[in-house]
CSV table of C-alpha atoms and ligand atoms in Angstrom, one decimal:
chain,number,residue,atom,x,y,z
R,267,UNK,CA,10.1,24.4,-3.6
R,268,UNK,CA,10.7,24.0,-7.5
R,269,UNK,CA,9.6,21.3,-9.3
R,270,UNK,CA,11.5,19.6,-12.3
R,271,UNK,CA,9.1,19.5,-15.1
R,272,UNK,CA,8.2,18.3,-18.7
R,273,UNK,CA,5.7,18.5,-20.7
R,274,UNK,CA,5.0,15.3,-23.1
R,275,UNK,CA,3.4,16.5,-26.6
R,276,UNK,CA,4.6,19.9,-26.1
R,277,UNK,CA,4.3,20.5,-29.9
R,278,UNK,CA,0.2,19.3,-29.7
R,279,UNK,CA,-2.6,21.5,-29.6
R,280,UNK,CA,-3.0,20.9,-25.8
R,281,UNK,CA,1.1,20.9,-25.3
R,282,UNK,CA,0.9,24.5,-26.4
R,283,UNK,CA,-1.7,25.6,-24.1
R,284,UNK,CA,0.1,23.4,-21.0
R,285,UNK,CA,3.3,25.6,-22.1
R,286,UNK,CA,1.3,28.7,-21.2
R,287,UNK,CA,-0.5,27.9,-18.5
R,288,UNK,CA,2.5,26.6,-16.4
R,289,UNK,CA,3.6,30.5,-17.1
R,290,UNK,CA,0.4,32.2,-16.4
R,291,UNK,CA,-0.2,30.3,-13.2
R,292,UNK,CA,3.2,30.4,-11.7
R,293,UNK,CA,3.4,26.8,-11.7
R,294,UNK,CA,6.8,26.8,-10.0
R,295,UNK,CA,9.6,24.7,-12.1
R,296,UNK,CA,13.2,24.3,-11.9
R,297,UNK,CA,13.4,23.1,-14.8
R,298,UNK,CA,10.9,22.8,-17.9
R,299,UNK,CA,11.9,20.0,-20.2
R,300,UNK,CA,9.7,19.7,-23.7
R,301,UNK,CA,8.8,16.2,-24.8
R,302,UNK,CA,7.5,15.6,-28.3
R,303,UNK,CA,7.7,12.9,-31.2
R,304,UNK,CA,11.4,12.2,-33.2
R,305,UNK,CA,9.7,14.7,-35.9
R,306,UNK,CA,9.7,17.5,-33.4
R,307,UNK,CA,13.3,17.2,-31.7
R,308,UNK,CA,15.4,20.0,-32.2
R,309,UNK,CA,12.9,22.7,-33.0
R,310,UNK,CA,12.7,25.7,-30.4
R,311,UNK,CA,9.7,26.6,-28.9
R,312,UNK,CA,10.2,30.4,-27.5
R,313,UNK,CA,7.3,32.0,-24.7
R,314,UNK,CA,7.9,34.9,-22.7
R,315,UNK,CA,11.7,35.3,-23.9
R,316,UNK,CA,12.6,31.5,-22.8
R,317,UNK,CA,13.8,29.1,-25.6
R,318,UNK,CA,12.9,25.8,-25.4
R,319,UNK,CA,14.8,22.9,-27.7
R,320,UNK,CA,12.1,19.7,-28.0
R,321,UNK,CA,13.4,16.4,-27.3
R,322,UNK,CA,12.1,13.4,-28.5
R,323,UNK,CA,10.4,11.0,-26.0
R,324,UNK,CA,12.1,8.2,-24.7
R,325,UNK,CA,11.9,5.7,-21.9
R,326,UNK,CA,14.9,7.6,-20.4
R,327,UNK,CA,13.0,10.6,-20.5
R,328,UNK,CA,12.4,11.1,-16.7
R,329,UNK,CA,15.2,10.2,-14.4
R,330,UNK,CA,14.9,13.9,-14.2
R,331,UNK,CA,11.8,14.9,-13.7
R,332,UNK,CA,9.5,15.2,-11.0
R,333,UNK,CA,6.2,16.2,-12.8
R,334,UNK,CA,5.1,15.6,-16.1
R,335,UNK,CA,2.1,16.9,-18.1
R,336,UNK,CA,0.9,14.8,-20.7
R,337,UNK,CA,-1.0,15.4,-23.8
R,338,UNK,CA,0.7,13.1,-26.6
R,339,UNK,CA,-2.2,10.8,-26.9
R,340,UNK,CA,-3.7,7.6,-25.6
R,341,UNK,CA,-1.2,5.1,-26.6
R,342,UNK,CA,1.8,7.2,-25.8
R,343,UNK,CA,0.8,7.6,-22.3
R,344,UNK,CA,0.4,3.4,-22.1
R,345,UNK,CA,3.7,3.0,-23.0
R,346,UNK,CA,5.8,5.4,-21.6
R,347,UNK,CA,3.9,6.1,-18.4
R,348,UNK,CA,5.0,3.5,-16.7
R,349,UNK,CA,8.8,4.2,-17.2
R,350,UNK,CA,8.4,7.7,-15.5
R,351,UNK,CA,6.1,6.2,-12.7
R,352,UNK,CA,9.2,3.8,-12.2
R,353,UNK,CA,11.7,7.0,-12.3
R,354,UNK,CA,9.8,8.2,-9.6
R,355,UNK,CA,8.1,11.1,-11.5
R,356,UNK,CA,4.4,12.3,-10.7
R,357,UNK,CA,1.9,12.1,-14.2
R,358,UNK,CA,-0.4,14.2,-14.5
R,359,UNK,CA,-2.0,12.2,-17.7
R,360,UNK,CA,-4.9,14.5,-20.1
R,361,UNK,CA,-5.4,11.3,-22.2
R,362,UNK,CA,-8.1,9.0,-22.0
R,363,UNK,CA,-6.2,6.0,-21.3
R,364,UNK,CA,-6.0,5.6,-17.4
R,365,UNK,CA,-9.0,7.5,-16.7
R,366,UNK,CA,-11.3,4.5,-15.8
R,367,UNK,CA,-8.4,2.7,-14.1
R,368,UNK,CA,-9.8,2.2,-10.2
R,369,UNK,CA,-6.2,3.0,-9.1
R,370,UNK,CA,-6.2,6.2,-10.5
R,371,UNK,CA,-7.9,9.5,-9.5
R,372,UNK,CA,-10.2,11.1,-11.9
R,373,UNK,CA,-10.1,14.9,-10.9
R,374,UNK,CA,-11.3,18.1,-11.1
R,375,UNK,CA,-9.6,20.3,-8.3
R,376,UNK,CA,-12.9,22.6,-7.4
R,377,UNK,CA,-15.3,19.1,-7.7
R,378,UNK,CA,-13.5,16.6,-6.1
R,379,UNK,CA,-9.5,17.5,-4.9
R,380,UNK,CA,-9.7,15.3,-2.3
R,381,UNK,CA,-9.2,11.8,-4.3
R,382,UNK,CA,-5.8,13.1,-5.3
R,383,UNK,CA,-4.8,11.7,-1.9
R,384,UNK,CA,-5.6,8.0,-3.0
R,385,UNK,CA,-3.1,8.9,-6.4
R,386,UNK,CA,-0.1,6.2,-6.8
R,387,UNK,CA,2.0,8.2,-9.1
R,388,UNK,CA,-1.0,9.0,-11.9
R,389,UNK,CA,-4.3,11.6,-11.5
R,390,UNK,CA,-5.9,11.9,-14.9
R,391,UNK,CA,-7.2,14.8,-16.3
R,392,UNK,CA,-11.4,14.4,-17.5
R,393,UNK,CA,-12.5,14.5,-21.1
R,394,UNK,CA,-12.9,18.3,-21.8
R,395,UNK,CA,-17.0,18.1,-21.9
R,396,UNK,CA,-16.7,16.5,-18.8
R,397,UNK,CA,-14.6,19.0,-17.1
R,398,UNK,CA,-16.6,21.6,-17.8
R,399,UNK,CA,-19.9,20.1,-17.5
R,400,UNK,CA,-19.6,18.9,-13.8
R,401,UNK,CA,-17.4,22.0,-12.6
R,402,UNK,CA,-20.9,24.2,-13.8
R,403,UNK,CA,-23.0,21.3,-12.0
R,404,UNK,CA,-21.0,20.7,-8.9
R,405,UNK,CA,-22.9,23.2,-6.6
R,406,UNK,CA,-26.1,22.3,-7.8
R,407,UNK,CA,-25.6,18.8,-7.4
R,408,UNK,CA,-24.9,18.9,-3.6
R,409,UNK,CA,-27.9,21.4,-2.8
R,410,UNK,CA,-30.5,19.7,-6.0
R,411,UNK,CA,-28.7,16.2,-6.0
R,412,UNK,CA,-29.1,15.9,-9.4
R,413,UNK,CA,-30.7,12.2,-10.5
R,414,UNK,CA,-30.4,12.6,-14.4
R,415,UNK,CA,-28.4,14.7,-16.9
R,416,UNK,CA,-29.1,14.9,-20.4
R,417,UNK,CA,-26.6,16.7,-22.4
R,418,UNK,CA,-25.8,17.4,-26.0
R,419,UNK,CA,-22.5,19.3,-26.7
R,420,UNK,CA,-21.3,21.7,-29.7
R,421,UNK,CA,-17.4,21.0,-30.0
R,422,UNK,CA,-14.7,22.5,-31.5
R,423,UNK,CA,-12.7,21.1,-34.3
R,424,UNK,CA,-9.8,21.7,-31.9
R,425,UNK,CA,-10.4,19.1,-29.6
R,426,UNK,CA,-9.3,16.9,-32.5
R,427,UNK,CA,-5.9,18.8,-32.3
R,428,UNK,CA,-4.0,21.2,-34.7
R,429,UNK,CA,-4.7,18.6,-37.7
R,430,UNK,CA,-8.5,19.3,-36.5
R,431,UNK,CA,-7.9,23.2,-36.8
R,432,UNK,CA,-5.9,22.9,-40.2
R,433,UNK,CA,-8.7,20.7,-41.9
R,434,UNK,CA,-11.8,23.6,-40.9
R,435,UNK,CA,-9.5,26.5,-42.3
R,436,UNK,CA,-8.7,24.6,-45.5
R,437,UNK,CA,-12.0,23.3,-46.4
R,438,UNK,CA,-13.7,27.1,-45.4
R,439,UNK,CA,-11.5,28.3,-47.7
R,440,UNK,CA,-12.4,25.7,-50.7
R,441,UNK,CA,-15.6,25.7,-50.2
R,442,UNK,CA,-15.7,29.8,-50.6
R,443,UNK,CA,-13.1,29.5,-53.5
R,444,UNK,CA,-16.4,27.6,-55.0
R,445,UNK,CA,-14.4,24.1,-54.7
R,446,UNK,CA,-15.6,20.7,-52.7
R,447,UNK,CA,-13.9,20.5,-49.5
R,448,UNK,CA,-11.9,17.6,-48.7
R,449,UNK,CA,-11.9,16.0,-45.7
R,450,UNK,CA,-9.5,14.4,-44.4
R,451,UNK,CA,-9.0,14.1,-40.4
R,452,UNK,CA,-13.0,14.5,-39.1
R,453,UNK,CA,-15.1,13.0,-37.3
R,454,UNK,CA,-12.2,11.1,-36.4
R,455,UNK,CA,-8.8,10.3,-37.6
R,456,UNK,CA,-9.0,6.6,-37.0
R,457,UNK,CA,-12.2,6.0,-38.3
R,458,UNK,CA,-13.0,4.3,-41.8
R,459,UNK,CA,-14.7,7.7,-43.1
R,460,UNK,CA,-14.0,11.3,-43.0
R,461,UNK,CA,-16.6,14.3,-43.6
R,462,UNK,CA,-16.5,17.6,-44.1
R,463,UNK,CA,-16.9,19.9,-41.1
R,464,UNK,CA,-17.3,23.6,-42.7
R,465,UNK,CA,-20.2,24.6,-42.9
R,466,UNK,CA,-21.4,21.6,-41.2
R,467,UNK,CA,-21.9,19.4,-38.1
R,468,UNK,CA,-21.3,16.1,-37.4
R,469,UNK,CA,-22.9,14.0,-34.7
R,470,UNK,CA,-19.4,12.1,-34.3
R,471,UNK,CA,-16.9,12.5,-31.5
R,472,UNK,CA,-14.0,9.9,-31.6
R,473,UNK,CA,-15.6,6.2,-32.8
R,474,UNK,CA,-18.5,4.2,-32.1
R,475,UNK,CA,-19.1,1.2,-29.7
R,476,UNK,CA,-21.2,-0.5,-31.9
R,477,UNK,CA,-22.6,-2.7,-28.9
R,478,UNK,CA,-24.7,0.3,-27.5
R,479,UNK,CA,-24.6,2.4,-30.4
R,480,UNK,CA,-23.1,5.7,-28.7
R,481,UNK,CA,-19.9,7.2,-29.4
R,482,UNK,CA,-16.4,6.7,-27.5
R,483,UNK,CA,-17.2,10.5,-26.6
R,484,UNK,CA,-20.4,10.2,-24.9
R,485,UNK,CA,-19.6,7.0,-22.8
R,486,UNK,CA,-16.6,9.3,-21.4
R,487,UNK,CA,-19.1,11.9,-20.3
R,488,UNK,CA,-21.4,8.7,-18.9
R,489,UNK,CA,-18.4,6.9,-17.1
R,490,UNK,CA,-16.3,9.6,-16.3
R,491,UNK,CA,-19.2,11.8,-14.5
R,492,UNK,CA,-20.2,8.9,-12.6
R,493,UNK,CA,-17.2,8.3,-11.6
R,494,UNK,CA,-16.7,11.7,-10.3
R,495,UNK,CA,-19.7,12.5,-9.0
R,496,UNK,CA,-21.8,9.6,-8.2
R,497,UNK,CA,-21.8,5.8,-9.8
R,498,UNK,CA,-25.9,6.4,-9.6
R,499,UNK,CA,-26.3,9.7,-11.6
R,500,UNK,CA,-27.9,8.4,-15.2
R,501,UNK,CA,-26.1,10.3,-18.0
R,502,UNK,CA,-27.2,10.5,-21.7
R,503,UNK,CA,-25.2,12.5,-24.2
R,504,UNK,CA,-24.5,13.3,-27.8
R,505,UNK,CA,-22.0,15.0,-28.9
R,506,UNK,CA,-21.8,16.6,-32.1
R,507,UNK,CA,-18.3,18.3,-33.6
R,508,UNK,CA,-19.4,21.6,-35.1
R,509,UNK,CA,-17.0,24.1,-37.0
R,510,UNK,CA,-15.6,26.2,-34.4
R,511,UNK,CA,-12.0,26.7,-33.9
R,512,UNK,CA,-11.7,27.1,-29.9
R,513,UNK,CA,-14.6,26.5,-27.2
R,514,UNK,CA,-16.8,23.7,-26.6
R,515,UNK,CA,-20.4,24.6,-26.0
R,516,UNK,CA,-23.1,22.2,-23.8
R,517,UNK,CA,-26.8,21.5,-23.9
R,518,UNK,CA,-27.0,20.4,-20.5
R,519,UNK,CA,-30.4,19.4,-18.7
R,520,UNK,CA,-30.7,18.0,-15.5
R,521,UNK,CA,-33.8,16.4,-13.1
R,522,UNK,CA,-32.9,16.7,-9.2
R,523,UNK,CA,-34.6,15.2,-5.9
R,524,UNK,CA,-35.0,18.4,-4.4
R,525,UNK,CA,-37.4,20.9,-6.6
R,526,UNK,CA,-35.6,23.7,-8.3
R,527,UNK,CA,-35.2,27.0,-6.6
R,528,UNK,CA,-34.4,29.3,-9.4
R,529,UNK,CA,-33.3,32.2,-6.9
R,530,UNK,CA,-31.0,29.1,-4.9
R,531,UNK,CA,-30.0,28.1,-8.5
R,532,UNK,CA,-28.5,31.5,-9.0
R,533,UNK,CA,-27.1,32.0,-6.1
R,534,UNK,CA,-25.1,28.5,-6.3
R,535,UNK,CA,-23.4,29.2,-9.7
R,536,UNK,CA,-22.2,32.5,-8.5
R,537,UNK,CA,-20.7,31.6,-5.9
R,538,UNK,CA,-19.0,28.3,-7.8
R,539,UNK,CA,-15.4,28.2,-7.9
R,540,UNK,CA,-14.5,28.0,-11.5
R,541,UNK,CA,-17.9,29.1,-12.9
R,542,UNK,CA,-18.6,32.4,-14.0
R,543,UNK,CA,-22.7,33.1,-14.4
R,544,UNK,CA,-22.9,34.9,-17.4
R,545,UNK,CA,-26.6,34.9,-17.7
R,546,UNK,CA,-28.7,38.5,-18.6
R,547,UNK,CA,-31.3,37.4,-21.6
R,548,UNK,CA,-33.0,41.1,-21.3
R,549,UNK,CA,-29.4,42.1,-22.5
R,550,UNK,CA,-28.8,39.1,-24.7
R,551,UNK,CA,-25.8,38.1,-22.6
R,552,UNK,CA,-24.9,34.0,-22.5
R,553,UNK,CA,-21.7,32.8,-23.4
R,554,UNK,CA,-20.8,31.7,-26.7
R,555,UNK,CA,-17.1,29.8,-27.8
R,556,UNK,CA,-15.4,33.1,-29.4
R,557,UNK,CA,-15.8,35.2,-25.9
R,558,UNK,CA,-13.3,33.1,-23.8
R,559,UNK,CA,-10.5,31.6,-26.1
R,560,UNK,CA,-8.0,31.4,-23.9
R,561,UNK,CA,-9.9,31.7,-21.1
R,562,UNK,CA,-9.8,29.4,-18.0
R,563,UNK,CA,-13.1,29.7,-16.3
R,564,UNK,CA,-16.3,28.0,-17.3
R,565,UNK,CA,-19.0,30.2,-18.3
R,566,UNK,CA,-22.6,29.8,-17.5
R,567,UNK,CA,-26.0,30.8,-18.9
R,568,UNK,CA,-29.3,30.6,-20.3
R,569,UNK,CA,-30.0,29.3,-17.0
R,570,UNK,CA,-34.4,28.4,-16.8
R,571,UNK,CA,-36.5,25.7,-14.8
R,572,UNK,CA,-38.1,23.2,-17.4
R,573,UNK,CA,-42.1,24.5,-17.8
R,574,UNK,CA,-43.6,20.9,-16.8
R,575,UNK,CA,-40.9,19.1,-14.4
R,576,UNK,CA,-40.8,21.1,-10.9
R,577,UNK,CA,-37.4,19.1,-10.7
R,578,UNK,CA,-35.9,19.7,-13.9
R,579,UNK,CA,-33.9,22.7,-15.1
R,580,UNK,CA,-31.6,23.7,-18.1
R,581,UNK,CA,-28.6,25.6,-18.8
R,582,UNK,CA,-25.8,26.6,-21.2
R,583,UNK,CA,-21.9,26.0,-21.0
R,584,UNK,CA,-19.0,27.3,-22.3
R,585,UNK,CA,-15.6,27.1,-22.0
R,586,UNK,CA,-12.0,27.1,-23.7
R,587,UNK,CA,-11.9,23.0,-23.8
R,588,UNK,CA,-7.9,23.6,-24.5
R,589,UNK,CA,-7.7,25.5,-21.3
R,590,UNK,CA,-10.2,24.0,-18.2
R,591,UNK,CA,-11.0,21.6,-20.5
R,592,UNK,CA,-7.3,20.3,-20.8
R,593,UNK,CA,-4.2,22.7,-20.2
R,594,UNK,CA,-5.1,24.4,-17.5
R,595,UNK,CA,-7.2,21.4,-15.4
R,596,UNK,CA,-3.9,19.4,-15.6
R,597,UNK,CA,-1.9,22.8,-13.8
R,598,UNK,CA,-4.4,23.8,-11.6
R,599,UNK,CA,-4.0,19.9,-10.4
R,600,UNK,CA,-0.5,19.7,-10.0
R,601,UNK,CA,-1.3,23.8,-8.0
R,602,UNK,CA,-3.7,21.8,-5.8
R,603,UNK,CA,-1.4,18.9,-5.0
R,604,UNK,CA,1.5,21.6,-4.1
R,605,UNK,CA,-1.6,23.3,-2.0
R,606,UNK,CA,-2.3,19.8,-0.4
R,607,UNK,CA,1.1,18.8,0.6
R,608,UNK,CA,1.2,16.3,-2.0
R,609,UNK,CA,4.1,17.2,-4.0
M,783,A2P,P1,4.9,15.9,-32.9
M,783,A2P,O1,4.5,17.4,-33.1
M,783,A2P,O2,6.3,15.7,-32.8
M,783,A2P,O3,4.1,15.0,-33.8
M,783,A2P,P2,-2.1,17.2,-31.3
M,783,A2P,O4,-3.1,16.6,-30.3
M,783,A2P,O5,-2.3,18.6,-31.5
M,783,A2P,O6,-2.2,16.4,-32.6
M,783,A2P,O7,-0.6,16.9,-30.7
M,783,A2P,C1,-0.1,15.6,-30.4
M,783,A2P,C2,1.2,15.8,-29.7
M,783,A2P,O8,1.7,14.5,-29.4
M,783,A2P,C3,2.3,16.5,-30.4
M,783,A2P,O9,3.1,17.2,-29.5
M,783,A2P,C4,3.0,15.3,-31.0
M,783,A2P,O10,4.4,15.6,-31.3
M,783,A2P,C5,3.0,14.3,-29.9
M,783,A2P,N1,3.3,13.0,-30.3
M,783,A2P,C6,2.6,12.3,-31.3
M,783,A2P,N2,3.2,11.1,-31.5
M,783,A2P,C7,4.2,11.0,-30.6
M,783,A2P,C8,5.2,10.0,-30.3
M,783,A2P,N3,5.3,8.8,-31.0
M,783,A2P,N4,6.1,10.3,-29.3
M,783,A2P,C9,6.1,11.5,-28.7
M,783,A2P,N5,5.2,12.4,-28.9
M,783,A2P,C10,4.3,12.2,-29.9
């Protein structure tokens, strides 16, 4: 069967990336329709020889579509989900706003597929440090059962879409031309003040909750990883935007119940589907952002128990946030629910 598809924010950093990946996976459509703002419609997007006219999104968008891909931002999806739940379509949602809903399954296909059987028209896609941090822990977490992760993530300005990318090429360039940069989107585009990010990092992601004092960011890894994995795991993160283009790096430490096996450890992420181990320090081989732009995988390394906790151990990941952290997650779910009979 072929699937009538669209693909809301087609015109967004993540949009573009969705666009491909429904090509490179053989995502099997009928029809591919492009959804974007009233800015957008009428512009042609071409890949692979196809043309594409955007539309703009209405609530009429969907009495002919049976899977749609969204990426257009929180309070889009709040508003217009609903109307192509009503017309019968299936949402696959990358924005943060249903994630939390109990109704609505949180997913990751290689972690946890199976809840896509409890889905009621909406699955949403993780936040991108999520993604990739519990796809790289998955293994070990059903051999070490992991009790505590501590994590503190390097992310790329494109996580705060193409206005995030435009803003670290301008300002590297003034700062070079021997002018002050001016900042104008970063940490956060809603947020009272903005900061340069060349040549520097900021310890913002997204706005603060002023009752606990962590950002919106590091609640989604708290909530959403419990949510996947466990309600009981403990989770403490910061996450800090840092001025690369593509790829969001991760501190990630973890304590466990069982005692770390290195040799087990190894032999988990290899085998993990998803994860690729790229770990040889006598070589100087880990992964770093700039090696897998456009990549889909999440890559794996500096992998080492922790000197004084037997039950304790820390690694490095990387991975293409656009891609498993966003575009390609949201496919490879809509693949699996095809796989699964659910489509
Ligand atoms: P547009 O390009 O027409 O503004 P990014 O995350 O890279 O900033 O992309 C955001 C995406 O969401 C773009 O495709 C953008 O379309 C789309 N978008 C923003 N506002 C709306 C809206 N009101 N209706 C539909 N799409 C929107």
């Amino acid at each position: 069967k072929k699937y009538k598809v669209a693909i809301v924010g087609a015109t967004g950093a993540v949009g573009r990336e969705m666009l491909k990946c429904i090509f490179q996976f053989n995502f099997p459509f009928e029809s591919l329709k492009l959804l974007a703002s009233a800015r957008s419609a009428g512009k042609v997007v071409e890949y692979e020889g196809h043309e594409f006219v955007v539309e703009e999104l209405t609530e009429n968008s969907f009495e002919d579509v049976e899977v749609a891909f969204w990426s257009a931002g929180g309070s889009i999806s709040e508003k217009y989900v609903p109307y192509a739940v009503k017309a019968g379509c299936i949402n696959i949602d990358n924005t943060s706003h249903f994630r939390m809903d109990p109704e609505v399954p949180l997913v990751v296909p290689e972690v946890n597929g199976e809840a896509l059987r409890n889905h009621k028209g909406i699955i949403a896609n993780p936040n991108c440090t999520t993604i990739q941090m519990v796809s790289a822990l998955n293994r070990l977490n059903e051999y070490f059962d992991i009790e505590r992760i501590i994590v503190s993530t390097y992310q790329a300005v494109s996580g705060a879409g193409v206005a995030g990318m435009e803003e670290l090429y301008r300002q590297s360039k003034e700062v070079l031309d021997g002018k002050e940069p001016i900042a104008k989107t970063l940490p956060c585009a809603g947020d009272k003040k903005h900061y340069p990010i060349a040549f520097n990092c900021i310890p913002q992601v997204d706005k603060f909750d002023l009752d606990n004092h962590f950002s919106k960011e590091e609640m989604k890894m708290v909530n959403e990883t419990k949510k996947i994995f466990d309600k009981d795991i403990k989770v403490n993160a910061t996450c800090v935007r840092v001025p690369v283009l593509r790829g969001h790096s991760e501190s990630v430490y973890i304590e466990t119940k069982k005692p770390i096996d290195i040799d087990k450890v190894f032999e988990l992420l290899s085998s993990s589907h998803g994860v690729e181990l790229y770990d040889d320090i006598e070589n100087q081989v880990y992964p770093m952002a700039t090696l897998f732009i456009g990549d889909e995988l999440v890559h794996v390394g500096r992998v080492r128990k922790d000197l004084d906790n037997d039950h304790a151990l820390s690694l490095w990941v990387v991975a293409d946030q656009l891609m498993k952290g966003a575009a390609y997650n949201s496919v490879d779910i809509g693949l699996k629910m095809i796989e699964m009979g659910l489509l």
